[in-house]
Amino acid sequence: MSDVTTRALRLLALLQSRAVWTGPELAAEMGVSTRTVRRDVDRLRELGYPVLTSAGHGGGYQLGAGQALPPLLLSSSEAVAVAVGLRLAASSGVDGLDEEALRALAALDRILPAPVRTEVGAITEAMGVISRPATGIRSEVLMTLATAVRDGVRVRVDYQRADGERSERRLEPHRVLSMEGRWYLFAWDLVREDWRTFRLDRMHAVRASTFTITERPTPDIEAAVQESIAVGGYPQSATVRILAPFEEVAPQVPARAATVTADGPDACLLRAGTAELQWIAMHLAWIGAPIEVIDPPELLTVIEQLGRWAGRARPCPG
């Protein structure tokens, strides 16, 4: 490999490592003159890399986005991270994304150096992904929503509720989140004039508009989505004070099952929605910490009944 090619690859690696470099900084890193840096920048541009130049204080060289994706220069650790991420994406359950991820992984595998390919193989063989049933999410739905969130524009969604009712929803999307294998959209509903959470697997079609979203106070999005999932969609809910630190309780509660918030250093509040209070009582018994029932009072009755049942357990004779 010629010195010119080696130097160009070194310059590309530096441009990828941080947002902006000045000419003198690049020259110092590479041990060349600023004039040589300018020539090497021109070579990268000829190869299709969009190297941008900005003047003034804080200006310099930066790698921008082009019309096509130029070849990436990855370190060994970066290549391992990308390959592992693609393996996980191939098991995501998003229709179409698994095939795209496998094609990208095959393209990456062809150019990996042998030691890196061996490392990727060793790591992925040590990993196991138990696939859930397909969620029915199409990749174009996910990508359209993510792009609309990025661009700050409204969308129209053909949405089907849990009871089967189907309607068009006019939304201002703010975040697309994945929670325990299921994808959700947090958005402002323009008709209902309220924040709502929507499941992507219930969306039949999504169309982005050119209307920009309205600036308004936004709640804690992750907390609001979890509250909507764990509490909002059920006919009844329960609130319990658990007399144990948040750090001990939170890891024992799945995000889709309940919300847990600290209530001082030695207690936390658990809120959960349910169709049957018995499920909450059994989960609290599994956690095993002392509790105080805040609401509803009927939950205490259910817990007492569960305790009497447990007290009648006996070993098998003989």
Tab-separated table of N, CA, C and O in Angstrom, residues 107-199:
chain	number	residue	atom	x	y	z
A	107	ALA	N	-22.392	-8.861	3.831
A	107	ALA	CA	-21.462	-7.935	3.174
A	107	ALA	C	-20.294	-7.603	4.095
A	107	ALA	O	-19.142	-7.524	3.654
A	108	LEU	N	-20.584	-7.412	5.394
A	108	LEU	CA	-19.520	-7.095	6.352
A	108	LEU	C	-18.600	-8.298	6.538
A	108	LEU	O	-17.374	-8.147	6.602
A	109	ASP	N	-19.181	-9.495	6.599
A	109	ASP	CA	-18.389	-10.701	6.854
A	109	ASP	C	-17.372	-10.944	5.751
A	109	ASP	O	-16.270	-11.450	6.006
A	110	ARG	N	-17.716	-10.567	4.508
A	110	ARG	CA	-16.799	-10.803	3.380
A	110	ARG	C	-15.520	-9.981	3.478
A	110	ARG	O	-14.494	-10.368	2.919
A	111	ILE	N	-15.582	-8.842	4.176
A	111	ILE	CA	-14.409	-7.966	4.194
A	111	ILE	C	-13.722	-7.931	5.559
A	111	ILE	O	-12.723	-7.224	5.738
A	112	LEU	N	-14.236	-8.703	6.524
A	112	LEU	CA	-13.605	-8.692	7.847
A	112	LEU	C	-12.257	-9.405	7.795
A	112	LEU	O	-12.130	-10.477	7.195
A	113	PRO	N	-11.247	-8.846	8.443
A	113	PRO	CA	-9.984	-9.580	8.573
A	113	PRO	C	-10.214	-10.868	9.360
A	113	PRO	O	-11.122	-10.948	10.201
A	114	ALA	N	-9.402	-11.864	9.096
A	114	ALA	CA	-9.587	-13.175	9.716
A	114	ALA	C	-9.646	-13.118	11.242
A	114	ALA	O	-10.525	-13.742	11.846
A	115	PRO	N	-8.745	-12.369	11.931
A	115	PRO	CA	-8.829	-12.326	13.402
A	115	PRO	C	-10.138	-11.717	13.893
A	115	PRO	O	-10.709	-12.185	14.879
A	116	VAL	N	-10.622	-10.671	13.180
A	116	VAL	CA	-11.876	-10.038	13.584
A	116	VAL	C	-13.050	-10.973	13.330
A	116	VAL	O	-13.968	-11.084	14.145
A	117	ARG	N	-13.029	-11.681	12.184
A	117	ARG	CA	-14.105	-12.625	11.883
A	117	ARG	C	-14.159	-13.723	12.943
A	117	ARG	O	-15.234	-14.148	13.383
A	118	THR	N	-12.988	-14.173	13.390
A	118	THR	CA	-12.937	-15.199	14.436
A	118	THR	C	-13.517	-14.672	15.744
A	118	THR	O	-14.269	-15.375	16.430
A	119	GLU	N	-13.193	-13.420	16.067
A	119	GLU	CA	-13.710	-12.830	17.306
A	119	GLU	C	-15.225	-12.661	17.243
A	119	GLU	O	-15.938	-12.951	18.202
A	120	VAL	N	-15.724	-12.198	16.097
A	120	VAL	CA	-17.172	-12.047	15.923
A	120	VAL	C	-17.859	-13.400	16.069
A	120	VAL	O	-18.895	-13.530	16.748
A	121	GLY	N	-17.285	-14.437	15.447
A	121	GLY	CA	-17.878	-15.767	15.537
A	121	GLY	C	-17.913	-16.281	16.962
A	121	GLY	O	-18.912	-16.864	17.401
A	122	ALA	N	-16.830	-16.050	17.697
A	122	ALA	CA	-16.774	-16.528	19.080
A	122	ALA	C	-17.812	-15.841	19.950
A	122	ALA	O	-18.469	-16.467	20.786
A	123	ILE	N	-17.963	-14.522	19.756
A	123	ILE	CA	-18.923	-13.774	20.580
A	123	ILE	C	-20.347	-14.171	20.249
A	123	ILE	O	-21.170	-14.413	21.134
A	124	THR	N	-20.680	-14.243	18.962
A	124	THR	CA	-22.059	-14.543	18.586
A	124	THR	C	-22.436	-15.990	18.915
A	124	THR	O	-23.597	-16.278	19.205
A	125	GLU	N	-21.454	-16.919	18.889
A	125	GLU	CA	-21.750	-18.288	19.298
A	125	GLU	C	-22.047	-18.368	20.781
A	125	GLU	O	-22.803	-19.235	21.240
A	126	ALA	N	-21.440	-17.452	21.558
A	126	ALA	CA	-21.691	-17.431	23.001
A	126	ALA	C	-23.008	-16.758	23.349
A	126	ALA	O	-23.475	-16.857	24.482
A	127	MET	N	-23.602	-16.068	22.364
A	127	MET	CA	-24.873	-15.384	22.589
A	127	MET	C	-26.016	-16.262	22.110
A	127	MET	O	-25.882	-16.996	21.145
A	128	GLY	N	-27.146	-16.155	22.790
A	128	GLY	CA	-28.341	-16.865	22.364
A	128	GLY	C	-29.502	-15.902	22.292
A	128	GLY	O	-29.694	-15.099	23.197
A	129	VAL	N	-30.277	-15.954	21.233
A	129	VAL	CA	-31.468	-15.119	21.094
A	129	VAL	C	-32.669	-16.041	20.935
A	129	VAL	O	-32.768	-16.760	19.943
A	130	ILE	N	-33.540	-16.047	21.935
A	130	ILE	CA	-34.776	-16.814	21.837
A	130	ILE	C	-35.808	-15.914	21.196
A	130	ILE	O	-36.274	-14.950	21.798
A	131	SER	N	-36.161	-16.192	19.960
A	131	SER	CA	-37.038	-15.305	19.215
A	131	SER	C	-38.464	-15.387	19.738
A	131	SER	O	-38.982	-16.476	20.009
A	132	ARG	N	-39.085	-14.230	19.856
A	132	ARG	CA	-40.500	-14.177	20.194
A	132	ARG	C	-41.317	-14.396	18.919
A	132	ARG	O	-40.788	-14.260	17.820
A	133	PRO	N	-42.607	-14.694	19.049
A	133	PRO	CA	-43.446	-14.751	17.847
A	133	PRO	C	-43.401	-13.420	17.110
A	133	PRO	O	-43.238	-12.361	17.725
A	134	ALA	N	-43.523	-13.462	15.798
A	134	ALA	CA	-43.444	-12.243	14.991
A	134	ALA	C	-44.455	-11.211	15.468
A	134	ALA	O	-45.619	-11.521	15.718
A	135	THR	N	-44.001	-9.972	15.612
A	135	THR	CA	-44.865	-8.912	16.127
A	135	THR	C	-45.730	-8.295	15.049
A	135	THR	O	-46.652	-7.553	15.354
A	136	GLY	N	-45.441	-8.588	13.790
A	136	GLY	CA	-46.250	-8.020	12.716
A	136	GLY	C	-45.875	-6.607	12.360
A	136	GLY	O	-46.613	-5.943	11.632
A	137	ILE	N	-44.738	-6.097	12.841
A	137	ILE	CA	-44.306	-4.741	12.517
A	137	ILE	C	-43.571	-4.766	11.180
A	137	ILE	O	-42.656	-5.565	10.982
A	138	ARG	N	-43.963	-3.894	10.270
A	138	ARG	CA	-43.270	-3.793	8.994
A	138	ARG	C	-42.161	-2.755	9.113
A	138	ARG	O	-42.321	-1.726	9.750
A	139	SER	N	-41.050	-3.033	8.455
A	139	SER	CA	-39.903	-2.141	8.555
A	139	SER	C	-40.226	-0.749	8.026
A	139	SER	O	-39.726	0.251	8.541
A	140	GLU	N	-41.111	-0.653	6.991
A	140	GLU	CA	-41.431	0.669	6.452
A	140	GLU	C	-42.211	1.508	7.458
A	140	GLU	O	-42.076	2.736	7.492
A	141	VAL	N	-43.025	0.857	8.306
A	141	VAL	CA	-43.742	1.589	9.360
A	141	VAL	C	-42.743	2.152	10.368
A	141	VAL	O	-42.797	3.328	10.748
A	142	LEU	N	-41.815	1.309	10.795
A	142	LEU	CA	-40.804	1.737	11.763
A	142	LEU	C	-39.953	2.870	11.201
A	142	LEU	O	-39.717	3.887	11.877
A	143	MET	N	-39.503	2.739	9.954
A	143	MET	CA	-38.628	3.743	9.364
A	143	MET	C	-39.370	5.058	9.108
A	143	MET	O	-38.824	6.148	9.323
A	144	THR	N	-40.634	4.980	8.661
A	144	THR	CA	-41.404	6.202	8.409
A	144	THR	C	-41.610	6.982	9.701
A	144	THR	O	-41.469	8.210	9.742
A	145	LEU	N	-41.946	6.280	10.770
A	145	LEU	CA	-42.158	6.951	12.049
A	145	LEU	C	-40.850	7.539	12.589
A	145	LEU	O	-40.832	8.668	13.087
A	146	ALA	N	-39.776	6.766	12.512
A	146	ALA	CA	-38.495	7.271	13.011
A	146	ALA	C	-38.058	8.503	12.224
A	146	ALA	O	-37.539	9.467	12.806
A	147	THR	N	-38.275	8.496	10.916
A	147	THR	CA	-37.915	9.656	10.097
A	147	THR	C	-38.782	10.858	10.437
A	147	THR	O	-38.301	11.993	10.505
A	148	ALA	N	-40.086	10.628	10.671
A	148	ALA	CA	-40.984	11.723	11.038
A	148	ALA	C	-40.594	12.328	12.376
A	148	ALA	O	-40.666	13.552	12.560
A	149	VAL	N	-40.173	11.490	13.327
A	149	VAL	CA	-39.702	12.002	14.614
A	149	VAL	C	-38.460	12.858	14.404
A	149	VAL	O	-38.326	13.955	14.959
A	150	ARG	N	-37.551	12.376	13.585
A	150	ARG	CA	-36.321	13.131	13.311
A	150	ARG	C	-36.612	14.470	12.650
A	150	ARG	O	-36.045	15.504	13.029
A	151	ASP	N	-37.536	14.462	11.676
A	151	ASP	CA	-37.828	15.675	10.915
A	151	ASP	C	-38.834	16.582	11.614
A	151	ASP	O	-39.044	17.720	11.168
A	152	GLY	N	-39.495	16.084	12.674
A	152	GLY	CA	-40.467	16.897	13.392
A	152	GLY	C	-41.711	17.203	12.578
A	152	GLY	O	-42.192	18.342	12.584
A	153	VAL	N	-42.270	16.187	11.879
A	153	VAL	CA	-43.462	16.403	11.048
A	153	VAL	C	-44.589	15.484	11.506
A	153	VAL	O	-44.363	14.440	12.118
A	154	ARG	N	-45.819	15.868	11.182
A	154	ARG	CA	-46.993	15.097	11.559
A	154	ARG	C	-47.139	13.849	10.690
A	154	ARG	O	-46.601	13.792	9.582
A	155	VAL	N	-47.911	12.886	11.199
A	155	VAL	CA	-48.186	11.666	10.448
A	155	VAL	C	-49.667	11.327	10.541
A	155	VAL	O	-50.366	11.750	11.468
A	156	ARG	N	-50.135	10.551	9.563
A	156	ARG	CA	-51.472	9.952	9.596
A	156	ARG	C	-51.285	8.441	9.696
A	156	ARG	O	-50.532	7.860	8.919
A	157	VAL	N	-51.959	7.833	10.654
A	157	VAL	CA	-51.763	6.419	10.938
A	157	VAL	C	-53.093	5.684	10.821
A	157	VAL	O	-54.091	6.095	11.425
A	158	ASP	N	-53.098	4.622	10.039
A	158	ASP	CA	-54.240	3.714	9.977
A	158	ASP	C	-54.063	2.741	11.143
A	158	ASP	O	-53.254	1.812	11.070
A	159	TYR	N	-54.838	2.952	12.230
A	159	TYR	CA	-54.572	2.259	13.503
A	159	TYR	C	-55.751	1.402	13.927
A	159	TYR	O	-56.911	1.803	13.795
A	160	GLN	N	-55.447	0.230	14.433
A	160	GLN	CA	-56.475	-0.688	14.919
A	160	GLN	C	-56.310	-0.892	16.419
A	160	GLN	O	-55.253	-1.329	16.886
A	161	ARG	N	-57.341	-0.577	17.200
A	161	ARG	CA	-57.281	-0.713	18.642
A	161	ARG	C	-57.381	-2.181	19.054
A	161	ARG	O	-57.655	-3.058	18.240
A	162	ALA	N	-57.193	-2.439	20.358
A	162	ALA	CA	-57.242	-3.807	20.861
A	162	ALA	C	-58.609	-4.438	20.650
A	162	ALA	O	-58.717	-5.653	20.473
A	163	ASP	N	-59.679	-3.613	20.666
A	163	ASP	CA	-61.025	-4.154	20.482
A	163	ASP	C	-61.401	-4.332	19.015
A	163	ASP	O	-62.524	-4.713	18.691
A	164	GLY	N	-60.465	-4.047	18.103
A	164	GLY	CA	-60.702	-4.248	16.682
A	164	GLY	C	-61.144	-3.016	15.926
A	164	GLY	O	-61.176	-3.030	14.693
A	165	GLU	N	-61.504	-1.937	16.633
A	165	GLU	CA	-61.940	-0.715	15.943
A	165	GLU	C	-60.767	-0.101	15.197
A	165	GLU	O	-59.676	0.067	15.742
A	166	ARG	N	-60.998	0.264	13.946
A	166	ARG	CA	-59.938	0.785	13.077
A	166	ARG	C	-60.291	2.189	12.632
A	166	ARG	O	-61.432	2.462	12.233
A	167	SER	N	-59.323	3.108	12.710
A	167	SER	CA	-59.573	4.497	12.344
A	167	SER	C	-58.262	5.169	11.958
A	167	SER	O	-57.177	4.636	12.208
A	168	GLU	N	-58.379	6.337	11.348
A	168	GLU	CA	-57.196	7.121	11.004
A	168	GLU	C	-56.892	8.073	12.156
A	168	GLU	O	-57.768	8.793	12.621
A	169	ARG	N	-55.646	8.090	12.591
A	169	ARG	CA	-55.227	8.956	13.690
A	169	ARG	C	-54.231	9.986	13.157
A	169	ARG	O	-53.282	9.644	12.446
A	170	ARG	N	-54.480	11.246	13.489
A	170	ARG	CA	-53.568	12.340	13.118
A	170	ARG	C	-52.690	12.625	14.322
A	170	ARG	O	-53.169	13.052	15.377
A	171	LEU	N	-51.375	12.423	14.150
A	171	LEU	CA	-50.472	12.435	15.293
A	171	LEU	C	-49.266	13.331	15.054
A	171	LEU	O	-48.842	13.544	13.913
A	172	GLU	N	-48.717	13.822	16.159
A	172	GLU	CA	-47.420	14.483	16.153
A	172	GLU	C	-46.444	13.568	16.897
A	172	GLU	O	-46.441	13.522	18.128
A	173	PRO	N	-45.629	12.800	16.167
A	173	PRO	CA	-44.767	11.787	16.803
A	173	PRO	C	-43.567	12.416	17.513
A	173	PRO	O	-42.943	13.345	17.003
A	174	HIS	N	-43.267	11.906	18.689
A	174	HIS	CA	-42.137	12.431	19.461
A	174	HIS	C	-41.060	11.397	19.751
A	174	HIS	O	-39.904	11.758	19.899
A	175	ARG	N	-41.415	10.117	19.866
A	175	ARG	CA	-40.400	9.112	20.139
A	175	ARG	C	-40.909	7.731	19.752
A	175	ARG	O	-42.073	7.422	19.968
A	176	VAL	N	-40.026	6.927	19.184
A	176	VAL	CA	-40.306	5.516	18.926
A	176	VAL	C	-39.443	4.714	19.896
A	176	VAL	O	-38.229	4.898	19.950
A	177	LEU	N	-40.088	3.846	20.672
A	177	LEU	CA	-39.367	3.102	21.690
A	177	LEU	C	-39.628	1.613	21.569
A	177	LEU	O	-40.723	1.195	21.176
A	178	SER	N	-38.628	0.818	21.953
A	178	SER	CA	-38.780	-0.622	22.058
A	178	SER	C	-38.738	-0.997	23.531
A	178	SER	O	-37.821	-0.594	24.249
A	179	MET	N	-39.756	-1.745	23.973
A	179	MET	CA	-39.805	-2.151	25.367
A	179	MET	C	-40.104	-3.641	25.444
A	179	MET	O	-41.179	-4.096	25.072
A	180	GLU	N	-39.091	-4.409	25.887
A	180	GLU	CA	-39.233	-5.846	26.092
A	180	GLU	C	-39.819	-6.549	24.866
A	180	GLU	O	-40.770	-7.314	24.944
A	181	GLY	N	-39.233	-6.243	23.703
A	181	GLY	CA	-39.600	-6.954	22.483
A	181	GLY	C	-40.789	-6.393	21.728
A	181	GLY	O	-41.186	-6.958	20.718
A	182	ARG	N	-41.361	-5.287	22.183
A	182	ARG	CA	-42.502	-4.690	21.485
A	182	ARG	C	-42.205	-3.209	21.228
A	182	ARG	O	-41.603	-2.536	22.062
A	183	TRP	N	-42.653	-2.698	20.062
A	183	TRP	CA	-42.371	-1.327	19.658
A	183	TRP	C	-43.582	-0.434	19.893
A	183	TRP	O	-44.723	-0.834	19.658
A	184	TYR	N	-43.306	0.806	20.344
A	184	TYR	CA	-44.356	1.766	20.658
A	184	TYR	C	-44.006	3.141	20.085
A	184	TYR	O	-42.823	3.481	19.917
A	185	LEU	N	-45.060	3.925	19.824
A	185	LEU	CA	-44.900	5.321	19.420
A	185	LEU	C	-45.535	6.199	20.496
A	185	LEU	O	-46.684	5.975	20.897
A	186	PHE	N	-44.792	7.189	20.958
A	186	PHE	CA	-45.332	8.191	21.882
A	186	PHE	C	-45.587	9.452	21.067
A	186	PHE	O	-44.682	9.979	20.416
A	187	ALA	N	-46.845	9.913	21.067
A	187	ALA	CA	-47.221	11.008	20.169
A	187	ALA	C	-48.330	11.850	20.784
A	187	ALA	O	-49.060	11.415	21.694
A	188	TRP	N	-48.474	13.071	20.247
A	188	TRP	CA	-49.591	13.943	20.601
A	188	TRP	C	-50.720	13.670	19.621
A	188	TRP	O	-50.550	13.782	18.414
A	189	ASP	N	-51.892	13.275	20.148
A	189	ASP	CA	-53.054	13.001	19.314
A	189	ASP	C	-53.769	14.317	19.046
A	189	ASP	O	-54.294	14.950	19.966
A	190	LEU	N	-53.804	14.725	17.775
A	190	LEU	CA	-54.356	16.039	17.426
A	190	LEU	C	-55.865	16.101	17.614
A	190	LEU	O	-56.416	17.184	17.854
A	191	VAL	N	-56.574	14.983	17.503
A	191	VAL	CA	-58.022	14.978	17.688
A	191	VAL	C	-58.381	14.943	19.166
A	191	VAL	O	-59.218	15.713	19.646
A	192	ARG	N	-57.731	14.071	19.923
A	192	ARG	CA	-58.031	13.933	21.348
A	192	ARG	C	-57.304	14.953	22.212
A	192	ARG	O	-57.568	15.069	23.400
A	193	GLU	N	-56.345	15.668	21.594
A	193	GLU	CA	-55.584	16.721	22.269
A	193	GLU	C	-54.963	16.207	23.558
A	193	GLU	O	-55.138	16.777	24.647
A	194	ASP	N	-54.224	15.114	23.438
A	194	ASP	CA	-53.592	14.514	24.603
A	194	ASP	C	-52.437	13.637	24.137
A	194	ASP	O	-52.368	13.234	22.973
A	195	TRP	N	-51.523	13.354	25.070
A	195	TRP	CA	-50.435	12.436	24.783
A	195	TRP	C	-50.959	11.011	24.796
A	195	TRP	O	-51.698	10.621	25.686
A	196	ARG	N	-50.561	10.208	23.805
A	196	ARG	CA	-51.005	8.825	23.713
A	196	ARG	C	-49.830	7.928	23.321
A	196	ARG	O	-48.860	8.373	22.705
A	197	THR	N	-49.974	6.647	23.660
A	197	THR	CA	-48.996	5.625	23.289
A	197	THR	C	-49.659	4.643	22.334
A	197	THR	O	-50.775	4.178	22.596
A	198	PHE	N	-48.978	4.314	21.226
A	198	PHE	CA	-49.536	3.447	20.196
A	198	PHE	C	-48.585	2.283	19.922
A	198	PHE	O	-47.365	2.475	19.878
A	199	ARG	N	-49.147	1.100	19.724
A	199	ARG	CA	-48.342	-0.059	19.361
A	199	ARG	C	-48.130	-0.102	17.853
A	199	ARG	O	-49.083	0.028	17.080
